[in-house]
Amino acid sequence: MGLVRFLLAAAVVINHTGPLYGLVMTDAYMAIKVFFIISGFYMALILTEKYNGPGQTRLFYSNRFLRLFPLYWAVLLLSLGVSLVFKFGLHTALLLGPWQTWLHKLDPAVAALLAAANLTIFGQDILFFSHITDAGTLSFSADALYRPTPAWFFLLIPQAWTVSLELVFYAFAPWLVRRGTGTLLALAGLSFGLRALVYLADLPFDPWKQRFFPVECGFFLLGILSYRLYVALKPVVFPQPALWTVFGLYLASILGYQFLPGFYVKEFYLYTATVLSVPLLFRLTKRLPLDRAVGELSYPIYITHWTVIMAVEYACGRTHLPVIALIVTVAASLALNKLVADPIERIRQRRVLASR
């Protein structure tokens, strides 16, 4: 499923820059939900088949830490460095603008909390529900994003709020994957029921319908249920042409998103197609090294793209921004994987082997 993950990450980049010569692919809002479903599938897979012995839960947590944080910290330093170059060399603060404007006004505790969110990822999603008051304090409100200074402005990698939600899911994942299917269905029903209530309450679309963990966790649960479907289908023999057909149709649903009718129809179709297709896509691609290598680019693409977009737009303007930003983001991601992620991955795999 590496190509799928790569395309979803590219879709987020394109959504943040504008259509790539008319191509939109899937909406970033929906792409993130699909990422959550795929994450639920993979966590259920590895907790069931890889981290399933005594003491393995602790290893799961520590290996997840090694998977996410070293690369995140490398990009955080990169974002800080690029912003400082722009500040002192080109006289624009870039991502440091809010810090430059507000640092002397911020309550020290608030400044420490914002710095901690940047360093630890934890709580970044909550910052989208809060804003900075004129007194420099942090205030929570239903419409925080529409206030003059939302707290997320102080994040150097603002899109990492999704990683914050992932971390919350990881905390519960070892418990969730051991629950019965009925329990998972009930929990997913509660999550989507709460999502319906959020819609009926007419709360602001952002952040309540896309950053609030209780209404997002249903997608992670769908991923776990998709893994259950994968297990159930293991004895069934599928011809390779049939699997490739499913793969092609699913890619068409991502690439042809803009041609589907109606927002809610698109949502229902894409999420349903993901839950039903992922078990077959994983079966088809799990032994394809190239597909895996392409998929490994999805995380660095996602966490680097905002810094790249800001720098490229300032340097080159918006002409051809989507294609230039995507190329630079992929190139930066290849370098980050080579220098940071690959050595860490070897350590992670040695730890798994040693534990056995």
Coordinates of C-alpha atoms in Angstrom, one line a residue:
M1 CA 0.0 0.0 0.0
G2 CA 3.0 2.2 -0.3
L3 CA 1.9 3.9 -3.5
V4 CA -1.5 4.7 -1.9
R5 CA 0.2 6.3 1.1
F6 CA 2.5 8.3 -1.2
L7 CA -0.4 9.6 -3.2
L8 CA -2.4 10.6 -0.1
A9 CA 0.6 12.5 1.2
A10 CA 1.0 14.2 -2.3
A11 CA -2.7 15.0 -2.2
V12 CA -2.2 16.9 1.1
V13 CA 0.7 18.9 -0.5
I14 CA -1.5 19.7 -3.6
N15 CA -4.4 20.8 -1.4
H16 CA -2.1 23.2 0.4
T17 CA -0.7 24.7 -2.8
G18 CA -3.5 24.5 -5.4
P19 CA -4.3 22.0 -8.2
L20 CA -1.4 20.4 -9.9
Y21 CA -2.2 21.5 -13.4
G22 CA -5.9 20.9 -12.8
L23 CA -5.4 17.7 -10.8
V24 CA -6.7 17.8 -7.2
M25 CA -6.8 14.2 -6.2
T26 CA -8.6 13.6 -2.9
D27 CA -9.4 16.4 -0.5
A28 CA -6.8 16.8 2.3
Y29 CA -9.6 16.5 4.8
M30 CA -10.5 13.1 3.5
A31 CA -6.9 12.0 2.8
I32 CA -6.2 12.4 6.5
K33 CA -9.2 10.3 7.4
V34 CA -7.9 7.6 5.0
F35 CA -4.5 7.8 6.7
F36 CA -6.2 7.2 10.0
I37 CA -7.9 4.1 8.6
I38 CA -4.7 2.7 7.2
S39 CA -2.9 3.5 10.5
G40 CA -5.6 1.5 12.4
F41 CA -5.0 -1.4 10.0
Y42 CA -1.3 -1.4 10.4
M43 CA -1.4 -1.0 14.2
A44 CA -3.8 -4.0 14.5
L45 CA -1.5 -5.9 12.2
I46 CA 1.8 -5.4 14.0
L47 CA 0.2 -5.7 17.5
T48 CA -1.3 -9.0 16.5
E49 CA 1.5 -10.5 14.5
K50 CA 4.7 -8.7 15.6
Y51 CA 4.3 -7.3 19.1
N52 CA 2.3 -10.1 20.6
G53 CA 4.5 -11.6 23.3
P54 CA 5.4 -10.8 26.9
G55 CA 6.9 -7.3 27.3
Q56 CA 6.1 -6.5 23.6
T57 CA 3.7 -3.7 24.4
R58 CA 6.5 -1.6 25.9
L59 CA 8.6 -2.4 22.8
F60 CA 5.7 -1.3 20.6
Y61 CA 5.5 2.1 22.3
S62 CA 9.3 2.6 22.2
N63 CA 9.5 1.6 18.6
R64 CA 6.6 3.9 17.7
F65 CA 8.6 6.7 19.4
L66 CA 11.7 5.9 17.3
R67 CA 9.6 5.8 14.2
L68 CA 8.0 9.2 14.7
F69 CA 10.2 11.5 16.8
P70 CA 13.7 11.5 15.4
L71 CA 12.4 12.4 11.9
Y72 CA 10.0 15.0 13.4
W73 CA 12.8 16.6 15.4
A74 CA 15.0 16.7 12.3
V75 CA 12.2 18.5 10.4
L76 CA 11.6 20.8 13.4
L77 CA 15.3 21.8 13.3
L78 CA 15.1 22.3 9.6
S79 CA 12.0 24.5 9.9
L80 CA 13.7 26.5 12.6
G81 CA 16.9 26.9 10.6
V82 CA 15.0 27.9 7.4
S83 CA 13.0 30.4 9.3
L84 CA 16.1 31.9 10.9
V85 CA 17.8 32.2 7.5
F86 CA 14.7 34.0 6.1
K87 CA 14.6 36.2 9.2
F88 CA 18.2 37.4 9.2
G89 CA 18.9 37.0 5.5
L90 CA 15.7 38.0 3.8
H91 CA 14.1 40.0 6.6
T92 CA 10.9 37.9 6.9
A93 CA 10.2 35.7 9.9
L94 CA 8.5 33.0 7.9
L95 CA 7.3 30.4 10.4
L96 CA 8.7 32.4 13.4
G97 CA 6.4 35.4 12.7
P98 CA 4.0 34.8 15.7
W99 CA 6.9 34.1 18.1
Q100 CA 8.6 37.3 17.0
T101 CA 5.4 39.3 17.5
W102 CA 4.2 37.8 20.7
L103 CA 7.1 36.5 22.7
H104 CA 7.4 39.5 24.9
K105 CA 3.7 39.5 25.5
L106 CA 3.1 35.8 26.2
D107 CA 2.6 34.6 29.7
P108 CA 5.7 32.5 30.6
A109 CA 3.6 29.4 31.3
V110 CA 1.9 29.8 27.9
A111 CA 5.2 30.3 26.1
A112 CA 6.5 27.1 27.8
L113 CA 3.4 25.2 26.8
L114 CA 3.7 26.3 23.2
A115 CA 7.4 25.4 23.1
A116 CA 6.6 22.0 24.7
A117 CA 3.9 21.3 22.0
N118 CA 6.5 22.0 19.3
L119 CA 9.0 19.7 20.9
T120 CA 6.8 16.8 22.0
I121 CA 3.9 16.8 19.4
F122 CA 1.5 16.0 22.2
G123 CA -1.4 18.5 22.5
Q124 CA -0.9 20.1 19.1
D125 CA -4.5 19.2 18.2
I126 CA -5.8 20.9 21.3
L127 CA -4.1 24.2 20.3
F128 CA -6.5 24.4 17.4
F129 CA -9.3 24.9 20.0
S130 CA -7.5 27.7 21.7
H131 CA -6.3 31.3 21.0
I132 CA -4.0 33.9 22.5
T133 CA -5.7 36.7 24.3
D134 CA -4.5 40.3 24.4
A135 CA -3.1 39.6 27.8
G136 CA -0.9 36.8 26.4
T137 CA -2.8 34.0 28.0
L138 CA -4.3 30.9 26.4
S139 CA -8.1 30.8 26.1
F140 CA -10.3 27.9 24.8
S141 CA -13.4 28.6 22.7
A142 CA -15.6 26.9 20.2
D143 CA -14.5 29.3 17.4
A144 CA -10.8 29.7 18.4
L145 CA -9.6 29.4 14.8
Y146 CA -11.6 32.5 13.9
R147 CA -10.0 34.7 16.6
P148 CA -7.1 37.1 15.7
T149 CA -4.3 34.8 17.1
P150 CA -5.1 31.1 17.1
A151 CA -2.6 29.1 19.2
W152 CA -1.6 26.9 16.3
F153 CA 0.1 29.9 14.7
F154 CA 3.0 29.1 17.1
L155 CA 3.6 25.6 15.7
L156 CA 6.6 25.3 13.4
I157 CA 5.1 22.1 11.9
P158 CA 1.4 22.8 12.2
Q159 CA 0.3 19.8 10.2
A160 CA 1.7 17.5 12.9
W161 CA -1.6 17.9 14.8
T162 CA -2.6 14.6 13.0
V163 CA 0.5 13.0 14.6
S164 CA -0.7 14.2 18.0
L165 CA -4.0 12.3 17.3
E166 CA -2.0 9.3 16.2
L167 CA -0.2 9.3 19.5
V168 CA -3.4 9.3 21.4
F169 CA -4.6 6.3 19.4
Y170 CA -1.3 4.5 20.0
A171 CA -1.8 4.9 23.7
F172 CA -5.1 2.9 23.4
A173 CA -4.2 0.6 20.5
P174 CA -2.8 -2.4 22.5
W175 CA -6.1 -2.5 24.4
L176 CA -8.3 -1.8 21.4
V177 CA -6.9 -4.5 19.1
R178 CA -7.6 -7.1 21.8
R179 CA -11.3 -6.2 22.0
G180 CA -14.0 -8.1 20.3
T181 CA -15.5 -7.0 17.0
G182 CA -18.8 -6.1 18.6
T183 CA -17.0 -3.8 21.1
L184 CA -15.1 -2.1 18.2
L185 CA -18.3 -1.7 16.2
A186 CA -20.0 -0.1 19.3
L187 CA -17.1 2.2 19.9
A188 CA -17.0 3.2 16.2
G189 CA -20.7 3.8 16.3
L190 CA -20.3 6.1 19.4
S191 CA -17.6 8.0 17.6
F192 CA -19.6 8.5 14.4
G193 CA -22.7 9.3 16.5
L194 CA -20.8 12.1 18.2
R195 CA -19.6 13.3 14.8
A196 CA -23.3 13.5 13.7
L197 CA -24.1 15.5 16.9
V198 CA -21.2 17.9 16.1
Y199 CA -22.7 18.5 12.7
L200 CA -26.2 19.0 14.1
A201 CA -24.8 21.4 16.7
D202 CA -23.5 23.5 13.9
L203 CA -20.1 23.9 15.5
P204 CA -17.4 25.4 13.2
F205 CA -16.2 22.9 10.6
D206 CA -12.6 23.5 11.7
P207 CA -11.6 22.3 14.2
W208 CA -14.6 20.3 15.5
K209 CA -15.1 18.1 12.5
Q210 CA -11.5 17.3 11.8
R211 CA -9.2 17.7 14.8
F212 CA -11.4 16.5 17.8
F213 CA -10.1 13.1 18.8
P214 CA -13.5 11.6 19.9
V215 CA -15.0 12.2 16.5
E216 CA -11.8 11.1 14.7
C217 CA -11.1 7.9 16.6
G218 CA -13.9 6.1 14.6
F219 CA -11.6 6.1 11.6
F220 CA -8.8 4.3 13.5
L221 CA -11.4 1.8 14.6
L222 CA -12.5 1.2 11.0
G223 CA -8.8 0.4 10.3
I224 CA -8.8 -2.3 13.0
L225 CA -12.0 -3.7 11.6
S226 CA -10.4 -3.7 8.2
Y227 CA -7.6 -5.8 9.6
R228 CA -10.2 -8.2 11.0
L229 CA -11.6 -8.5 7.4
Y230 CA -8.0 -9.2 6.2
V231 CA -7.7 -12.1 8.7
A232 CA -11.1 -13.5 7.6
L233 CA -10.2 -13.4 4.0
K234 CA -6.8 -15.1 4.4
P235 CA -8.1 -18.5 3.4
V236 CA -9.7 -17.2 0.3
V237 CA -7.7 -17.4 -2.9
F238 CA -7.9 -14.3 -5.1
P239 CA -6.4 -14.4 -8.6
Q240 CA -3.7 -11.8 -9.1
P241 CA -5.6 -10.0 -11.9
A242 CA -8.6 -9.5 -9.5
L243 CA -6.3 -8.0 -6.9
W244 CA -4.7 -5.7 -9.5
T245 CA -8.2 -4.7 -10.6
V246 CA -9.1 -3.7 -7.0
F247 CA -5.8 -1.8 -6.8
G248 CA -6.5 0.1 -10.0
L249 CA -10.1 0.9 -9.0
Y250 CA -9.0 2.2 -5.6
L251 CA -6.3 4.4 -7.1
A252 CA -8.9 5.7 -9.5
S253 CA -11.1 6.7 -6.5
I254 CA -8.3 8.8 -5.2
L255 CA -7.1 10.3 -8.5
G256 CA -10.7 10.9 -9.7
Y257 CA -12.0 12.3 -6.5
Q258 CA -13.0 15.6 -8.1
F259 CA -15.3 13.9 -10.5
L260 CA -17.4 12.2 -7.8
P261 CA -20.8 13.9 -7.1
G262 CA -21.4 15.6 -3.7
F263 CA -19.1 16.0 -0.7
Y264 CA -20.9 13.5 1.5
V265 CA -21.1 11.0 -1.3
K266 CA -17.4 11.3 -1.8
E267 CA -16.8 10.8 1.9
F268 CA -18.9 7.7 2.2
Y269 CA -17.5 6.2 -0.9
L270 CA -13.9 6.8 -0.2
Y271 CA -14.0 5.6 3.5
T272 CA -16.0 2.5 2.5
A273 CA -13.8 1.7 -0.4
T274 CA -10.7 2.1 1.9
V275 CA -12.0 -0.3 4.6
L276 CA -13.0 -2.9 2.0
S277 CA -9.9 -2.5 -0.3
V278 CA -7.1 -2.3 2.2
P279 CA -7.1 -6.0 3.1
L280 CA -6.7 -6.9 -0.6
L281 CA -4.2 -4.1 -1.3
F282 CA -2.0 -5.2 1.5
R283 CA -2.1 -8.8 0.3
L284 CA -1.1 -7.7 -3.1
T285 CA 1.7 -5.3 -2.2
K286 CA 3.2 -6.6 1.1
R287 CA 6.1 -8.3 -0.7
L288 CA 6.9 -5.6 -3.2
P289 CA 10.1 -3.8 -2.0
L290 CA 9.6 -0.8 -4.4
D291 CA 6.0 -0.2 -3.1
R292 CA 7.3 -0.3 0.5
A293 CA 10.1 2.2 -0.4
V294 CA 7.6 4.6 -2.0
G295 CA 5.4 4.3 1.1
E296 CA 8.2 5.2 3.4
L297 CA 8.2 8.6 1.8
S298 CA 4.7 9.4 3.0
Y299 CA 5.6 10.5 6.6
P300 CA 8.5 12.8 5.7
I301 CA 6.5 14.3 2.8
Y302 CA 3.7 15.0 5.2
I303 CA 5.8 16.7 8.0
T304 CA 8.1 18.6 5.6
H305 CA 5.7 19.9 3.1
W306 CA 4.5 23.0 5.0
T307 CA 8.0 24.4 5.5
V308 CA 8.9 23.7 1.8
I309 CA 5.7 25.4 0.6
M310 CA 6.4 28.5 2.7
A311 CA 10.0 28.8 1.5
V312 CA 9.2 28.0 -2.2
E313 CA 6.3 30.4 -2.3
Y314 CA 8.4 33.2 -0.9
A315 CA 11.4 32.5 -3.2
C316 CA 9.5 31.6 -6.4
G317 CA 5.9 33.0 -6.0
R318 CA 2.8 31.0 -6.8
T319 CA 3.7 30.3 -10.4
H320 CA 4.2 26.5 -10.7
L321 CA 4.1 26.3 -6.9
P322 CA 2.4 22.9 -6.7
V323 CA 4.9 21.1 -8.9
I324 CA 8.0 22.9 -7.5
A325 CA 6.8 22.3 -3.9
L326 CA 6.0 18.7 -4.5
I327 CA 9.4 18.0 -6.2
V328 CA 11.4 19.8 -3.4
T329 CA 9.3 18.0 -0.7
V330 CA 10.0 14.6 -2.2
A331 CA 13.7 15.4 -2.6
A332 CA 13.9 16.5 1.0
S333 CA 12.1 13.4 2.1
L334 CA 14.5 11.1 0.3
A335 CA 17.4 12.9 2.0
L336 CA 15.7 12.7 5.4
N337 CA 15.0 9.0 5.0
K338 CA 18.6 8.3 4.0
L339 CA 20.2 10.4 6.8
V340 CA 17.7 9.8 9.6
A341 CA 14.9 7.4 9.1
D342 CA 16.8 4.5 7.6
P343 CA 19.5 4.2 10.4
I344 CA 16.7 4.5 13.0
E345 CA 14.7 1.8 11.2
R346 CA 17.7 -0.6 11.4
I347 CA 17.8 0.0 15.1
R348 CA 14.1 -0.6 15.5
Q349 CA 14.3 -3.9 13.6
R350 CA 17.3 -5.1 15.7
R351 CA 15.3 -4.4 18.8
V352 CA 12.4 -6.5 17.6
L353 CA 14.8 -9.4 16.7
A354 CA 16.6 -9.1 20.1
S355 CA 13.3 -9.3 21.9
R356 CA 12.6 -12.7 20.3

